[in-house]
Short mmCIF file of C-alpha atoms in Angstrom, two decimals:
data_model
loop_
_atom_site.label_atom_id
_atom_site.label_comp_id
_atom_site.label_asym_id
_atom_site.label_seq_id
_atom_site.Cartn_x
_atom_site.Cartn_y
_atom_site.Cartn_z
CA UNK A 8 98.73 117.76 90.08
CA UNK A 9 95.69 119.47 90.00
CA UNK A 10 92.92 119.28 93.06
CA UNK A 11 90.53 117.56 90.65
CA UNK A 12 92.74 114.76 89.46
CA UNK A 13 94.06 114.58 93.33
CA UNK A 14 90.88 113.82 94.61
CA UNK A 15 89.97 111.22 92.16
CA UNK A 16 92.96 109.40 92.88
CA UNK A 17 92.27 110.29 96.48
CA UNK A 18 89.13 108.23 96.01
CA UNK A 19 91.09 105.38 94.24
CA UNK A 20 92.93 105.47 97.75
CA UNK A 21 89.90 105.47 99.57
CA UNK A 22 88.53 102.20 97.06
CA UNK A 23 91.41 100.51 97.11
CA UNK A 24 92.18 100.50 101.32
CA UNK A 25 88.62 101.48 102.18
CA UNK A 26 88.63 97.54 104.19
CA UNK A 27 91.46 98.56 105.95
CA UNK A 28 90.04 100.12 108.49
CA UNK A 29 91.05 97.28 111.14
CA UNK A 30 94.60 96.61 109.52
CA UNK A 31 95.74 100.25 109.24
CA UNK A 32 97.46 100.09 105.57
CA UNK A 33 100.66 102.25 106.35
CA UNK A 34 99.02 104.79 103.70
CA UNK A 35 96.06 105.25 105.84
CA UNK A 36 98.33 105.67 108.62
CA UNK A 37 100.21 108.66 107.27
CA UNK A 38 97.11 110.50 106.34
CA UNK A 39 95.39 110.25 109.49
CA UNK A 40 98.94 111.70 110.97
CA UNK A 41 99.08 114.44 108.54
CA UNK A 42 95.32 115.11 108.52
CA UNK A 43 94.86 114.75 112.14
CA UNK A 44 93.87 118.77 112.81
CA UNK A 45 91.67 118.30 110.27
CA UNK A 46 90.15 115.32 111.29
CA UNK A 47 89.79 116.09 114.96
CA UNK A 48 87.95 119.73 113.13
CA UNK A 49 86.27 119.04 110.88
CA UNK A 50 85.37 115.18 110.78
CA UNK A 51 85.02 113.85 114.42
CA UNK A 52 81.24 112.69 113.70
CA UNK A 53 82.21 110.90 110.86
CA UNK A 54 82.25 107.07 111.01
CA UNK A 55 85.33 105.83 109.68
CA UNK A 56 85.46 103.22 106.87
CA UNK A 57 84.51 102.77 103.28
CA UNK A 58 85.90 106.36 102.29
CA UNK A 59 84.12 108.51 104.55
CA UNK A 60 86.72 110.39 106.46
CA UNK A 61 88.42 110.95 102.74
CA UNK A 62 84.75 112.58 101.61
CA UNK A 63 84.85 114.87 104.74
CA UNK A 64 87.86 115.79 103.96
CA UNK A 65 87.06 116.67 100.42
CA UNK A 66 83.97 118.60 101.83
CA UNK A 67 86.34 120.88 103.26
CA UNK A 68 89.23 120.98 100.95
CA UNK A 69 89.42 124.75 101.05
CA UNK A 70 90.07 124.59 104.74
CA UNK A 71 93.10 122.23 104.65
CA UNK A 72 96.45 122.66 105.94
CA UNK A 73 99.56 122.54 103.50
CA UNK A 74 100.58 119.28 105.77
CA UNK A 75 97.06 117.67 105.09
CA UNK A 76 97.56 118.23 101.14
CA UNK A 77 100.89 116.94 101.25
CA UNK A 78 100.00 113.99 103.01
CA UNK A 79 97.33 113.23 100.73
CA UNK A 80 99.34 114.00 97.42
CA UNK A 81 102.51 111.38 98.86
CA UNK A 82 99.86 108.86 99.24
CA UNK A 83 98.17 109.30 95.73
CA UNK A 84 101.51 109.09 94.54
CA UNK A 85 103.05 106.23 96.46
CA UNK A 86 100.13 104.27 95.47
CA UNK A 87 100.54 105.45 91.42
CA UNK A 88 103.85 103.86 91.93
CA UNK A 89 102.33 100.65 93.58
CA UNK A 90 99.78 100.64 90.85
CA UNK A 91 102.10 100.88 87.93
CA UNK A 92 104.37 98.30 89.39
CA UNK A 93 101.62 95.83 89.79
CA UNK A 94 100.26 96.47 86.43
CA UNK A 95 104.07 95.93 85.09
CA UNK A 96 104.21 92.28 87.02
CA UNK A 97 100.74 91.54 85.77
CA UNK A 98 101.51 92.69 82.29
CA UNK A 99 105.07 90.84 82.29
CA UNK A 100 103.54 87.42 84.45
CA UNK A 101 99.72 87.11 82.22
CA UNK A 102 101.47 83.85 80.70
CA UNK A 103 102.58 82.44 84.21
CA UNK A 104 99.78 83.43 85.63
CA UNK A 105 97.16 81.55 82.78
CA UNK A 106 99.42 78.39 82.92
CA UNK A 107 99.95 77.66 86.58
CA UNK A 108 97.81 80.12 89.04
CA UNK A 109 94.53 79.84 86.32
CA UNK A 110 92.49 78.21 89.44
CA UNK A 111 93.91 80.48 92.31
CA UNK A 112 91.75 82.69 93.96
CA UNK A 113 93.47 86.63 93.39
CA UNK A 114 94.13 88.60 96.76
CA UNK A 115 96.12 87.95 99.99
CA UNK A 116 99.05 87.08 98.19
CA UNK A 117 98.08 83.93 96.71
CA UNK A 118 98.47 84.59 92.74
CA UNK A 119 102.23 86.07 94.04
CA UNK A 120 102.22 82.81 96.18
CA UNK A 121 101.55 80.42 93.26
CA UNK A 122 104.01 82.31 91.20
CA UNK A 123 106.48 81.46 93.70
CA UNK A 124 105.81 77.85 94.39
CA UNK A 125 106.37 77.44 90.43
CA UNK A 126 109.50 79.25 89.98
CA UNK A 127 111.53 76.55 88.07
CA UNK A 128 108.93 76.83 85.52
CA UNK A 129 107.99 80.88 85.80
CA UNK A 130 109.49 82.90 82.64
CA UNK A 131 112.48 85.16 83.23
CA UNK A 132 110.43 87.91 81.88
CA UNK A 133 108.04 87.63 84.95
CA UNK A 134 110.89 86.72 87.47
CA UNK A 135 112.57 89.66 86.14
CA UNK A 136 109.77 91.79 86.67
CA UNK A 137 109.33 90.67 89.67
CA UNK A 138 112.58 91.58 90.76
CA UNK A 139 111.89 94.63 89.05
CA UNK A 140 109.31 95.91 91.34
CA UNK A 141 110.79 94.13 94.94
CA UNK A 142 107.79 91.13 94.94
CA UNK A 143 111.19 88.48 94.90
#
């Protein structure tokens, strides 16, 4: 992967968990471990939150350790996978979703919720899918 398209999805990373700040998302987690030198160097001043320790890091992408990288490249890629699984069950559940979850609110795990609640009715395509990916 080149360090262009790694930081853009390293900014995806930073969009997508940038609230979870207070819940440490496990992918946070494993780059503070494996960027912790770096961190402690390089970014001490910086406030976390909202992608900021990820910019500081990108500042000084030409100082990084091979661990740092490789932290950041399994978490761009373990959340590529994530993506692509959600955008299967979305893909695979629009129908459900339109006919029984229309008036739920999306996040927290209420569309996935609703989905569940109306599984005698949910098509096999989107159960399957489900299945698929590990949501059931």
């Amino acid at each position: 992967m080149k360090r262009a398209l790694m930081w853009t999805m390293v900014l995806g990373l930073a969009l997508v968990f940038g609230g979870c700040a207070s819940s440490r998302h496990p992918l946070v987690e494993q780059v503070a471990k494996g960027c912790d030198q770096e961190i402690t160097a390089f970014c001490k001043e910086v406030t976390p939150g909202e992608g900021r320790v990820l910019a500081c890091l990108y500042a000084h992408e030409d100082k990084l350790s091979g661990q740092c990288e490789y932290a950041l490249y399994d978490a761009v890629a373990q959340l590529e996978r994530a993506l692509t699984a959600l955008t299967y069950v979305a893909n695979e559940c629009r129908d459900d979703l339109a006919n029984y979850c229309a008036d739920i609110k999306p996040g927290e795990g209420r569309l996935l919720a609703c989905l569940d609640k109306n599984s005698a009715k949910v098509s096999k395509r989107c159960t399957q899918a489900m299945k698929d990916t590990g949501l059931k």
